Tab-separated table of C-alpha atoms and ligand atoms in Angstrom:
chain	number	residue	atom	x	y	z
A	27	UNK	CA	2.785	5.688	23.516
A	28	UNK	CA	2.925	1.987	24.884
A	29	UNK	CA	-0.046	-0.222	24.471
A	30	UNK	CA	-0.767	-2.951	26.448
A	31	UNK	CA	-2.805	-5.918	24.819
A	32	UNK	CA	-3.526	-8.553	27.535
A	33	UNK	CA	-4.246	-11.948	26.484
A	34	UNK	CA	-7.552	-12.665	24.316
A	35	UNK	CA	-9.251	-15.870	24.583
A	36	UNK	CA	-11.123	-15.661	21.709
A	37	UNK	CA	-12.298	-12.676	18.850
A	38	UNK	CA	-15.737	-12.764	16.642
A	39	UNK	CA	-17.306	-10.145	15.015
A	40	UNK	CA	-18.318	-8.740	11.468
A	41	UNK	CA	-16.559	-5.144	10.410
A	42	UNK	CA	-15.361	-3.301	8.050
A	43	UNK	CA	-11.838	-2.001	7.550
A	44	UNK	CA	-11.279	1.754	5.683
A	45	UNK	CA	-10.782	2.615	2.526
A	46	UNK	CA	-7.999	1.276	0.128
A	47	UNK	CA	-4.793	3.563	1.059
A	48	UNK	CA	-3.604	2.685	-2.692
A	49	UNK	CA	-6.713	3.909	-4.504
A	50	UNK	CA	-7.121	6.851	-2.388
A	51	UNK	CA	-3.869	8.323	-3.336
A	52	UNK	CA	-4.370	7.764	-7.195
A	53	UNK	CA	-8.328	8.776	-7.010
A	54	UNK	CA	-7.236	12.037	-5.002
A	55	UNK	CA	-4.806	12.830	-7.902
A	56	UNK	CA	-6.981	11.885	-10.587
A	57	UNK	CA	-9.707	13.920	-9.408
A	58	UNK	CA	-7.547	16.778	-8.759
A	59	UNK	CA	-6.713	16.915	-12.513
A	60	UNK	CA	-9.858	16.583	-13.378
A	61	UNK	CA	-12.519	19.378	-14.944
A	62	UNK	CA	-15.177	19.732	-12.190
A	63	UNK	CA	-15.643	18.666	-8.954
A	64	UNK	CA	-16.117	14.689	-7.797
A	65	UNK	CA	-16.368	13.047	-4.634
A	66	UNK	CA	-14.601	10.131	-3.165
A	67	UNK	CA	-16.836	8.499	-1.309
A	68	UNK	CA	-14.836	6.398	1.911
A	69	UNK	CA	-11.911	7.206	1.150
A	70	UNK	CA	-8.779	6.383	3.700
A	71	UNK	CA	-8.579	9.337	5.751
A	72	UNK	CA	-5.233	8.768	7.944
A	73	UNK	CA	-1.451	10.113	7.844
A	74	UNK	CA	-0.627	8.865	4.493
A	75	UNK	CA	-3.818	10.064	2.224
A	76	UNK	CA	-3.776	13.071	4.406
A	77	UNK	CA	-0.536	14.080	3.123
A	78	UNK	CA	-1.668	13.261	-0.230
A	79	UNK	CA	-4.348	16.160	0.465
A	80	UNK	CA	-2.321	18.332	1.617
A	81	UNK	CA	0.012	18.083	-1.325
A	82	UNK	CA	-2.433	18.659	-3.729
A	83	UNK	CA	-4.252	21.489	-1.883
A	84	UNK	CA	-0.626	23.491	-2.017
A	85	UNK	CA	-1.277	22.558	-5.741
A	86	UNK	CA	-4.141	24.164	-6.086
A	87	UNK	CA	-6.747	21.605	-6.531
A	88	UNK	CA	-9.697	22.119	-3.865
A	89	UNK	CA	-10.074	19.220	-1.504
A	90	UNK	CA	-12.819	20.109	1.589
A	91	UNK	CA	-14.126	17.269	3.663
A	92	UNK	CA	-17.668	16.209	3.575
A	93	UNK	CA	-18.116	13.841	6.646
A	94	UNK	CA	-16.099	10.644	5.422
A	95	UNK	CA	-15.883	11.793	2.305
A	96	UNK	CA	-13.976	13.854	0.226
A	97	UNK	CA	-14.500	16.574	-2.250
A	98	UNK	CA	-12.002	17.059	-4.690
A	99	UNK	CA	-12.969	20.422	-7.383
A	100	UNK	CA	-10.470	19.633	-10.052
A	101	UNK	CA	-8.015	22.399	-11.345
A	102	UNK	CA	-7.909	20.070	-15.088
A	103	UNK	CA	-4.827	18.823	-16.440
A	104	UNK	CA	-3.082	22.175	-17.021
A	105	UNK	CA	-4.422	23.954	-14.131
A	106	UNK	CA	-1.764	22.501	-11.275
A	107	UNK	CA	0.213	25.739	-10.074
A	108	UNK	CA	3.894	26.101	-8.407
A	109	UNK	CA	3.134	25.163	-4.618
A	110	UNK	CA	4.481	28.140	-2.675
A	111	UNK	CA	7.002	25.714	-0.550
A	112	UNK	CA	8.409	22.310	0.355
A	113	UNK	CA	5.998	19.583	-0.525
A	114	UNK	CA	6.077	17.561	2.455
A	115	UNK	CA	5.139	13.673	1.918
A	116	UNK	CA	5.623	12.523	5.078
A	117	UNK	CA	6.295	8.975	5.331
A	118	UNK	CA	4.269	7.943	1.908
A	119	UNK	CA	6.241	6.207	-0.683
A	120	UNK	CA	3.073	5.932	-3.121
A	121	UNK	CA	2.336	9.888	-3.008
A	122	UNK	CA	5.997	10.808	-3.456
A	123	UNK	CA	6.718	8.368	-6.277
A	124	UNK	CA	3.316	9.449	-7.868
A	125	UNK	CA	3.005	12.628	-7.631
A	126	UNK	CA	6.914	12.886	-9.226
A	127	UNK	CA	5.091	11.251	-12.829
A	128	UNK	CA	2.818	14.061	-12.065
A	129	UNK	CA	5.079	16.955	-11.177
A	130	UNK	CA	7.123	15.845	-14.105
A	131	UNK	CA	4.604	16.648	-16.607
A	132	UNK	CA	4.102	20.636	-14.948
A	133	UNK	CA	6.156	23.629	-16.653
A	134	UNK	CA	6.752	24.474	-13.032
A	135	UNK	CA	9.466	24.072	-9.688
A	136	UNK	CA	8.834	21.537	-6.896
A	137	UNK	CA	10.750	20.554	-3.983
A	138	UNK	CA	9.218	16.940	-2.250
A	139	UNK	CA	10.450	15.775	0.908
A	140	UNK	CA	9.092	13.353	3.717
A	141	UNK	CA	10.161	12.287	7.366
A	142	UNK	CA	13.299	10.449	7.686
A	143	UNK	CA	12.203	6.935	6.728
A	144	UNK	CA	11.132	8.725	3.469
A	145	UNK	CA	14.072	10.524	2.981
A	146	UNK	CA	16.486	7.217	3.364
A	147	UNK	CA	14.229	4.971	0.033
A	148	UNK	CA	15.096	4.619	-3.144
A	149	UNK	CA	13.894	7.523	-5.561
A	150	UNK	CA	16.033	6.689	-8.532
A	151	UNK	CA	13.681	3.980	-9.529
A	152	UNK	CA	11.401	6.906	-10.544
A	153	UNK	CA	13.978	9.610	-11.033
A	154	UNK	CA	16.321	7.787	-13.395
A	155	UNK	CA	13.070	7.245	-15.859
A	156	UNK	CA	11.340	10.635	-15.699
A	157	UNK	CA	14.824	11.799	-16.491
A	158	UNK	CA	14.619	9.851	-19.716
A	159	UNK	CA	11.142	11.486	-20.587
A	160	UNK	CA	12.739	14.836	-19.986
A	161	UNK	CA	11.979	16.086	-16.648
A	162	UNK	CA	15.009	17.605	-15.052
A	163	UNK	CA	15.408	16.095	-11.539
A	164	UNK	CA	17.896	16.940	-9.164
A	165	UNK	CA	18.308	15.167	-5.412
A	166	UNK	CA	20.359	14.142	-2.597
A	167	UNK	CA	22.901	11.498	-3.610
A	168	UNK	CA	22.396	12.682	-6.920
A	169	UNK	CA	19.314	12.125	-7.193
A	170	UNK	CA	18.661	8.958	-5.766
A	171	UNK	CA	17.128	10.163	-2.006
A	172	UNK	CA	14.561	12.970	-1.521
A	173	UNK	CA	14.183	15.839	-1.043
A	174	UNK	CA	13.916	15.848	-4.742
A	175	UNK	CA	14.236	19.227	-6.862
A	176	UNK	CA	11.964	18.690	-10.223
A	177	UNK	CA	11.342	21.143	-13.099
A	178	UNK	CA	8.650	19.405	-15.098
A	179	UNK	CA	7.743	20.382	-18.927
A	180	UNK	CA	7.539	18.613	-22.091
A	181	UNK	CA	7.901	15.246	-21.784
A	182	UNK	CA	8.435	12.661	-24.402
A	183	UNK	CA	7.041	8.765	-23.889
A	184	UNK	CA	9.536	6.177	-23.730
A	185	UNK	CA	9.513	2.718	-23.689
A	186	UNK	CA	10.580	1.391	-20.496
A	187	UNK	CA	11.070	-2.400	-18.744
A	188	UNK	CA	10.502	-1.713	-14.769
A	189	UNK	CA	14.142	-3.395	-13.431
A	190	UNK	CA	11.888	-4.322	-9.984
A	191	UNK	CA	8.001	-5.221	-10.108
A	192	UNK	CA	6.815	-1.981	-8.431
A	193	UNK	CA	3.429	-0.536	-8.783
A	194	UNK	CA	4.349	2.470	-7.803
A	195	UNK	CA	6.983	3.375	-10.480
A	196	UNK	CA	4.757	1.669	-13.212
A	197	UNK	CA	2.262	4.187	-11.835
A	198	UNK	CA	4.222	7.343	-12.002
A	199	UNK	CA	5.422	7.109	-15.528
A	200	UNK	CA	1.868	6.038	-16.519
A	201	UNK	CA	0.768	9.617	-15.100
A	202	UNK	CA	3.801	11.473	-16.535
A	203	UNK	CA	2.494	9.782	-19.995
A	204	UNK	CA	-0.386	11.477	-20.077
A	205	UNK	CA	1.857	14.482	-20.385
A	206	UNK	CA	4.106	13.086	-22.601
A	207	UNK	CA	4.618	13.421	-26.744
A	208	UNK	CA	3.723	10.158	-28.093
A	209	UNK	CA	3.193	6.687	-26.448
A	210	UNK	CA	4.388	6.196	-22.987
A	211	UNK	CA	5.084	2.033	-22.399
A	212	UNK	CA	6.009	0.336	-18.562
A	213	UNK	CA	6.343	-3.580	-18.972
A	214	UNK	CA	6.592	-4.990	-15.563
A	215	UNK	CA	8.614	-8.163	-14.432
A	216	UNK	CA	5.812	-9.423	-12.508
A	217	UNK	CA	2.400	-8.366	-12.445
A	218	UNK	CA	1.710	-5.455	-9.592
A	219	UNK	CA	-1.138	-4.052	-8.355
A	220	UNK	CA	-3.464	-2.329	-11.564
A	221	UNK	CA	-5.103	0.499	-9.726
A	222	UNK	CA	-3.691	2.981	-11.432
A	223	UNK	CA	-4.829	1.164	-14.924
A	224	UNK	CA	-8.456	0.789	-13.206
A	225	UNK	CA	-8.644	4.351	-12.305
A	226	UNK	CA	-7.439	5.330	-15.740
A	227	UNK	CA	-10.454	3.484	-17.509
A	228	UNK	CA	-12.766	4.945	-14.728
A	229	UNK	CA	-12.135	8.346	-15.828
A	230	UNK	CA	-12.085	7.842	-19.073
A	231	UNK	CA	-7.707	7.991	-19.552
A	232	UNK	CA	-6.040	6.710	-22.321
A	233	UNK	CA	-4.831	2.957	-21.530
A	234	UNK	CA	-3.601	-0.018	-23.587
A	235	UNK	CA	-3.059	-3.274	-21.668
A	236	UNK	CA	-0.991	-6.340	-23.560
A	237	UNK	CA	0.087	-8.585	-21.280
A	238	UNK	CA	2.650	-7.123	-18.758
A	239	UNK	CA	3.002	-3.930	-20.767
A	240	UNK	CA	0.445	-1.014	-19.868
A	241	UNK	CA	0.878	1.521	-22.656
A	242	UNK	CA	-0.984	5.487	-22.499
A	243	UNK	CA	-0.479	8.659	-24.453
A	244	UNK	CA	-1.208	12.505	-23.972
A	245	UNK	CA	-4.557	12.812	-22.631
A	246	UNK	CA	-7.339	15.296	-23.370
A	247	UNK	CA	-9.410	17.141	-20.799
A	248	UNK	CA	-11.629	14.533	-19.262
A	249	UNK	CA	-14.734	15.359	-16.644
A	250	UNK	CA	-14.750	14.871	-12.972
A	251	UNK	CA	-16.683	11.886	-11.709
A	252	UNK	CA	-17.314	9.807	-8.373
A	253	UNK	CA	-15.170	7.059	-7.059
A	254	UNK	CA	-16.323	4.850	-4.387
A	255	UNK	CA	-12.948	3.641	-2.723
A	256	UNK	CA	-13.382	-0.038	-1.266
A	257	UNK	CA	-12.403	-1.383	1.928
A	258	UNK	CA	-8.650	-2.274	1.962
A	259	UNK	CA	-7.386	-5.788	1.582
A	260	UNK	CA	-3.927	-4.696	3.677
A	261	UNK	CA	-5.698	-3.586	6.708
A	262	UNK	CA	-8.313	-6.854	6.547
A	263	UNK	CA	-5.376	-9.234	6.514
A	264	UNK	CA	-4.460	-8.091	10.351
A	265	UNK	CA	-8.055	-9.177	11.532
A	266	UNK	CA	-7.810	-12.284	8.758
A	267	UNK	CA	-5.168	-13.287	10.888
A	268	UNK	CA	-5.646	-12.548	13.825
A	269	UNK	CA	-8.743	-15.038	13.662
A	270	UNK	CA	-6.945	-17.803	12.515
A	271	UNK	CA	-4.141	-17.487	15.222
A	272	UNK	CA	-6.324	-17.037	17.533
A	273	UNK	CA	-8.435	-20.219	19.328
A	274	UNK	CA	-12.639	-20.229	19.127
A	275	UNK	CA	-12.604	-17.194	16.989
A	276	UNK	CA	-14.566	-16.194	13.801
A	277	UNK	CA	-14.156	-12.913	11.988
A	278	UNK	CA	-16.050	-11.768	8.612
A	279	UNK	CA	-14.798	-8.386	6.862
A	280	UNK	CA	-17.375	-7.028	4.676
A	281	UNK	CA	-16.831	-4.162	1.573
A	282	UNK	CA	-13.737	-4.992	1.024
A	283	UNK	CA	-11.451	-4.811	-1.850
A	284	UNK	CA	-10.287	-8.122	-3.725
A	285	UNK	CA	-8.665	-7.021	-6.363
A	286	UNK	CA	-6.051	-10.446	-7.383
A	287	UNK	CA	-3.292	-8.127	-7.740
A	288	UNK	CA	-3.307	-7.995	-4.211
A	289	UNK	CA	-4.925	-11.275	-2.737
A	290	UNK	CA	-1.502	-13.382	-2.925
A	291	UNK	CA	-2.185	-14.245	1.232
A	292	UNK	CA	-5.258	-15.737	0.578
A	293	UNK	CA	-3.405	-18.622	-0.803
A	294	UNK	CA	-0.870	-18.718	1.153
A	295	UNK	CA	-2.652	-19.120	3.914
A	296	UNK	CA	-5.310	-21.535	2.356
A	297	UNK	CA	-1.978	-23.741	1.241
A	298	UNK	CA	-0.956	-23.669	4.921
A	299	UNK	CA	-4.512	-24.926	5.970
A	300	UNK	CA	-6.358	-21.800	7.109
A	301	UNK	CA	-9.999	-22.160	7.039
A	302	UNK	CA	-11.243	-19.357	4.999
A	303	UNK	CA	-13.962	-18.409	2.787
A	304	UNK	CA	-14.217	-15.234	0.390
A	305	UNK	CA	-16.320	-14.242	-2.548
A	306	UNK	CA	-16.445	-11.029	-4.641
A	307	UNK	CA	-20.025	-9.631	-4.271
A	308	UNK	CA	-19.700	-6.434	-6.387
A	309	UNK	CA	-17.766	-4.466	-8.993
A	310	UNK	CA	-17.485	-1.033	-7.738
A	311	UNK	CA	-16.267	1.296	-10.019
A	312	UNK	CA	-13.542	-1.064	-11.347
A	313	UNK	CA	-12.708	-2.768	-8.308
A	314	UNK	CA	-13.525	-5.846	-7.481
A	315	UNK	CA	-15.319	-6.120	-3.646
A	316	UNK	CA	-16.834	-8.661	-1.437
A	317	UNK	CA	-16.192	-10.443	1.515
A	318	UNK	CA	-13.624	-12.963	3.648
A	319	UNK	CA	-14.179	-14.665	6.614
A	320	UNK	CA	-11.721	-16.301	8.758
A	321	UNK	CA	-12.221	-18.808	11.726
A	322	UNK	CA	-9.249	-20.117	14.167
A	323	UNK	CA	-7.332	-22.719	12.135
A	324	UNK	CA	-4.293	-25.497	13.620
A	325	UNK	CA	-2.026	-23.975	10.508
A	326	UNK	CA	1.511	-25.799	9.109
A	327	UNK	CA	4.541	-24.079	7.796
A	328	UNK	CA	4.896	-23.805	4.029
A	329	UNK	CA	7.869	-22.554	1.140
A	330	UNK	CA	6.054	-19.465	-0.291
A	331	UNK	CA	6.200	-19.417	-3.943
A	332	UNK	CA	7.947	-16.470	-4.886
A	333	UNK	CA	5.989	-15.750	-7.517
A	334	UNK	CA	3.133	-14.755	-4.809
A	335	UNK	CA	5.189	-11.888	-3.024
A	336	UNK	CA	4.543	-9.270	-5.838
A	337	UNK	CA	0.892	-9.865	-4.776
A	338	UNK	CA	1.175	-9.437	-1.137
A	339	UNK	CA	3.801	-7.052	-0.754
A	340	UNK	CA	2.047	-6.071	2.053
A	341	UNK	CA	1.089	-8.610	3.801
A	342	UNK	CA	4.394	-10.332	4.666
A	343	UNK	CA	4.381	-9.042	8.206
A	344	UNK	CA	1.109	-10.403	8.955
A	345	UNK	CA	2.141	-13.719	7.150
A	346	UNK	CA	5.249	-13.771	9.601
A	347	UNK	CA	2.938	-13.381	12.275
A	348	UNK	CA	0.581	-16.479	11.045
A	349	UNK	CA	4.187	-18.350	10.781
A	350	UNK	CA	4.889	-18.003	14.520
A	351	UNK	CA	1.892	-19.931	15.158
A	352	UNK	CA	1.836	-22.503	12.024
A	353	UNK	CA	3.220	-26.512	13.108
A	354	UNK	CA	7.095	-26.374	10.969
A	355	UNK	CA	9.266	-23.876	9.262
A	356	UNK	CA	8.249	-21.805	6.960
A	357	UNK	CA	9.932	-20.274	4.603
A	358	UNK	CA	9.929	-16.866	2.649
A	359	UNK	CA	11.590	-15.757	-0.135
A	360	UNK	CA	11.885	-12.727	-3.046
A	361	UNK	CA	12.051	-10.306	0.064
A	362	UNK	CA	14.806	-7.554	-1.582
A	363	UNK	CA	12.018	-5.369	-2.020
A	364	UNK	CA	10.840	-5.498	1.547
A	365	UNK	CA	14.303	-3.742	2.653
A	366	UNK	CA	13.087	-0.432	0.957
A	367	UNK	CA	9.839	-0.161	2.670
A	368	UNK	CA	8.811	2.335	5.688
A	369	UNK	CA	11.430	-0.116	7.463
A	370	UNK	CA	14.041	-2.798	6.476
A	371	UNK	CA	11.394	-4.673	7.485
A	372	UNK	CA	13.066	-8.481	6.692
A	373	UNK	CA	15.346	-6.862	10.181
A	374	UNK	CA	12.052	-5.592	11.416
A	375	UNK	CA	10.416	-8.827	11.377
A	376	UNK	CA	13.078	-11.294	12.689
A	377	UNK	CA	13.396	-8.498	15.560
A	378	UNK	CA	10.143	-8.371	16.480
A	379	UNK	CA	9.786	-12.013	16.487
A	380	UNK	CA	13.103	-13.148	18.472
A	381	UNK	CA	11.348	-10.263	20.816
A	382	UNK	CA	8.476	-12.992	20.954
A	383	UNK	CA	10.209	-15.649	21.281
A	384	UNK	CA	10.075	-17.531	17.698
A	385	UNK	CA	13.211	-18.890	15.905
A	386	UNK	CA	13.585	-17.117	12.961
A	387	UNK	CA	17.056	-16.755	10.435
A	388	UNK	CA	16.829	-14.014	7.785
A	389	UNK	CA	18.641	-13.749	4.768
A	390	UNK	CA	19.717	-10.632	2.346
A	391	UNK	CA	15.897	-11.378	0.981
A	392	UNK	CA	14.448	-14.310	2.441
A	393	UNK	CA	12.880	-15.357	5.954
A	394	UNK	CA	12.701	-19.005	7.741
A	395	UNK	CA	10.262	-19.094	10.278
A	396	UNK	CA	10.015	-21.997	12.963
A	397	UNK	CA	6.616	-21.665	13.719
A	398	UNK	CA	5.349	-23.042	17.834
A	399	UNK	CA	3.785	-20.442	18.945
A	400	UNK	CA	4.804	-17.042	21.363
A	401	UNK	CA	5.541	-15.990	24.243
A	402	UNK	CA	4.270	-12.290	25.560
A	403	UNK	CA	6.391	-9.543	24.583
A	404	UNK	CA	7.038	-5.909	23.729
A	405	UNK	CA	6.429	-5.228	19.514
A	406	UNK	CA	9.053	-2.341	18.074
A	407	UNK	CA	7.419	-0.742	15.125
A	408	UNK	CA	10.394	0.697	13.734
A	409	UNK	CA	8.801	3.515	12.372
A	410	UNK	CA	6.154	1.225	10.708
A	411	UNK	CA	2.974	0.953	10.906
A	412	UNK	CA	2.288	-2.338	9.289
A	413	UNK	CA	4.928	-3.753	11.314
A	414	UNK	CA	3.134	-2.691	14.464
A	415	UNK	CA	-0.147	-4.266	13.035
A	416	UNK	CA	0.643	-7.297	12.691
A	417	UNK	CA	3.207	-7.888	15.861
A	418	UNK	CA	0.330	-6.827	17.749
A	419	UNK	CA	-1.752	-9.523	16.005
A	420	UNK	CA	1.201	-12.102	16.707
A	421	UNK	CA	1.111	-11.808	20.308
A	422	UNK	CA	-2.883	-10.962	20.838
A	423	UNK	CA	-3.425	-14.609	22.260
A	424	UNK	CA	-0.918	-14.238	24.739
A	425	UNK	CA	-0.462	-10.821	25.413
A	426	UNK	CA	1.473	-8.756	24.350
A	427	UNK	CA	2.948	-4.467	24.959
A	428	UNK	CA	3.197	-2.462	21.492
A	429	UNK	CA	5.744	0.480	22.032
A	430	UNK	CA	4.862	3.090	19.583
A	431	UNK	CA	1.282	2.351	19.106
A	432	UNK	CA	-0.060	5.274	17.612
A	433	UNK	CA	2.252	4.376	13.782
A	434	UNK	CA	-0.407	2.870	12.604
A	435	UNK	CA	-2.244	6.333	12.197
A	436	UNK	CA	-0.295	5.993	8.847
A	437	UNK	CA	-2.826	3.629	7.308
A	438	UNK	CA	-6.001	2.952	10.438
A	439	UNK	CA	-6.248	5.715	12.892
A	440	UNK	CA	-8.678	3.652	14.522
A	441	UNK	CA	-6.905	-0.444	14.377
A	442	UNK	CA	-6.223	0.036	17.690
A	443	UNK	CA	-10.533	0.519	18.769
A	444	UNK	CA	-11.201	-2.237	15.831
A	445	UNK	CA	-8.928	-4.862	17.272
A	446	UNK	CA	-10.457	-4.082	21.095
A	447	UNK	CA	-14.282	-4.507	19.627
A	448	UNK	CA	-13.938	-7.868	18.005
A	449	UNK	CA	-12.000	-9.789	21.701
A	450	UNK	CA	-14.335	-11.278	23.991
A	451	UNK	CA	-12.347	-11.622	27.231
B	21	S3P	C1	1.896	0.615	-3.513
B	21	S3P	C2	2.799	-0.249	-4.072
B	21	S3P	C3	3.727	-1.080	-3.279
B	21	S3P	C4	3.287	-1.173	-1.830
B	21	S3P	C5	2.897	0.158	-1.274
B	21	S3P	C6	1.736	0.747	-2.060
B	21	S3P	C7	1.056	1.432	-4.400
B	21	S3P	O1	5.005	-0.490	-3.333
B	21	S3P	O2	4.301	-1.748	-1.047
B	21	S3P	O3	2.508	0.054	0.083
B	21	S3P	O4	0.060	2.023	-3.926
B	21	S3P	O5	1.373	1.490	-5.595
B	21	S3P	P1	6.028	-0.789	-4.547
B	21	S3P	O6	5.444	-0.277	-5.780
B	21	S3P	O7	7.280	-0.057	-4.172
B	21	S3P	O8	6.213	-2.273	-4.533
């Protein structure tokens, strides 16, 4: 379905964005291998989570929805049972990389799959360690694509240096280590979002931190208990931007996450002369929360530091997006990782912005943006929802048509209603 955005003068408002999509994955697995039943209160509730819900329901964990919330009755850490079919993971990376360390650690058969831009990512990043810790894994391209066959069982730890700075595969072998025969150890290259480590001391998991190596061991029963998911720092950074890009505008996001693992845009966009404010108000239940506020700002291009992407991962769409607008070039490196997501999304991004007119060159993982301003459009997705977001958000001043609209379901069902509250036309 098209969307048509006409040009918007101006945007102010207050709101809050939905829960984390990162911590409602791991919470929904957590709880489901808990003892007891806990609630996860404002959770995400779109494509992505949803398929995390599904997954664990043909588990056998008990997830039943209690307005925005969810309840999760845990089936305890031996209690998972051999699903009855195909696991289907539609287009999440995080549940399908996750839910492997899981599977891994089950005396039982799984099959996981996803939609096509599932099926074409990298799985031997997970596969190739699990493997080490004993889990027999078997896949297309031997064993590098899903579907992925898995026979789980006794596991042993290992010791194990992450050859890319991914959250995700730090994740799943911290999960399959609470599985495994003695001590389980992921050093990262960079540090990478610790949600996984702040959900482990939330329940109660076994977790050693030194530095860049996160280190757990088999884990005994532990009780269910209730998460409160915050609001999540990927889907504020569309609005964040949007403000600043946009003239006479002013835009405060409240309740939502600010964890520094995954902040990096912040500065960026400070260093590039955004006027912004943000403070942490709360810790709720690990997680760091407050607020950010954004008002329009005349911003310049800048040479990211490369040490930032890890940190905004995410967010390099919407940065692209602020780019089109900044005075100069900027200029973005450490991108190789951004091939592998729900898109190649360095291609998706110089696409989208030739389609709005900006000068942009790409490299094999590195953008140059000549910033300017655009020109009104029509935004491909690609089969990606962030990449709609924030080419919406690029050409929201002067309008702009969004083929594909309804992608981002994958991570905010209702962006497109949020986006529509806060113009004043
Ligand atoms: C995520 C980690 C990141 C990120 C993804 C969510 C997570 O992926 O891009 O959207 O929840 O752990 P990588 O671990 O592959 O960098």
């Amino acid at each position: 379905m098209d969307r048509v955005l006409p040009p918007t003068p101006s945007l102010s408002g207050t709101l809050r964005v939905p829960g984390d999509k990162s911590v409602t994955h791991r919470a929904l697995m957590l709880a489901a291998l808990a003892e007891g039943t806990s609630r996860i209160l404002h959770p995400l509730k779109a494509g992505d989570t949803r398929s995390t819900a599904r997954v664990l329901a043909a588990l056998g964990a008990e997830i039943v929805e209690e307005g925005p919330h969810y309840r999760v009755r845990g089936v305890g850490l031996h209690g998972l049972r051999e699903a009855a079919d195909v696991l289907d993971c539609g287009n999440a990376g995080t549940l399908i990389r996750l839910v492997s360390g899981v599977l891994a650690g089950q005396d039982f058969f799984s099959v996981l799959t996803g939609d096509a831009s599932l099926r074409a990512r990298p799985m031997d990043r997970v596969v190739v360690p699990l493997r080490q810790m004993g889990a027999r894994i078997d896949g297309r391209d031997g064993g590098r694509r899903a579907p992925l066959a898995l026979r789980g069982g006794r596991l042993k730890g290992i010791r194990y240096s992450l050859p890319v700075a991914s959250a995700q595969v730090k994740s799943a072998l911290l999960l399959a280590g609470l599985f495994a025969e003695g001590e389980t150890e992921v050093e990262e290259p960079a540090p990478t979002r610790d949600h996984t480590e702040r959900l482990f001391r939330h329940y109660g998991l076994p977790l050693e931190v030194e530095g860049r190596r996160v280190r757990t061991h088999i884990a005994a029963p532990y009780p269910a208990k209730d998460l409160v998911v915050p609001g999540d720092f990927s889907s504020a950074a569309f609005f964040i931007v949007a403000a600043l890009i946009t003239p006479e505008s002013e835009v405060t996001i409240d309740g939502v996450g600010l964890n520094p693992t995954r902040t990096g845009l912040l500065q960026v966009l400070t260093e590039m002369g955004a006027d912004l404010e943000w403070r942490v108000t709360e810790g709720q239940d690990g997680e760091p929360v407050g607020w950010v506020r954004a008002r329009s700002s005349r911003l310049r291009g800048v040479r990211v530091d490369p040490e930032l992407i890890p940190r905004m991962v995410d967010e390099v769409p919407v940065l692209a997006a602020a780019a089109a607008w900044a005075e100069g070039t900027t200029h973005i490196p450490n991108l190789a990782e951004l091939r592998v997501k729900e898109s190649d999304r360095v291609q998706a991004i110089a696409h989208n912005l030739e389609n709005l007119g900006v000068r942009v060159a790409a490299g094999a993982d590195w953008l140059e943006i000549q910033g300017g301003g655009v020109r009104p459009g029509v935004v491909e997705p690609m089969h990606d929802h962030r990449i709609a977001m924030a080419f919406a958000v690029c050409g929201l001043p002067v309008g702009v048509t969004v083929k594909d609209a309804e992608w981002a379901e994958i991570s905010f069902p209702d962006f497109w209603n949020t986006l529509e509250g806060l113009a004043c036309r």
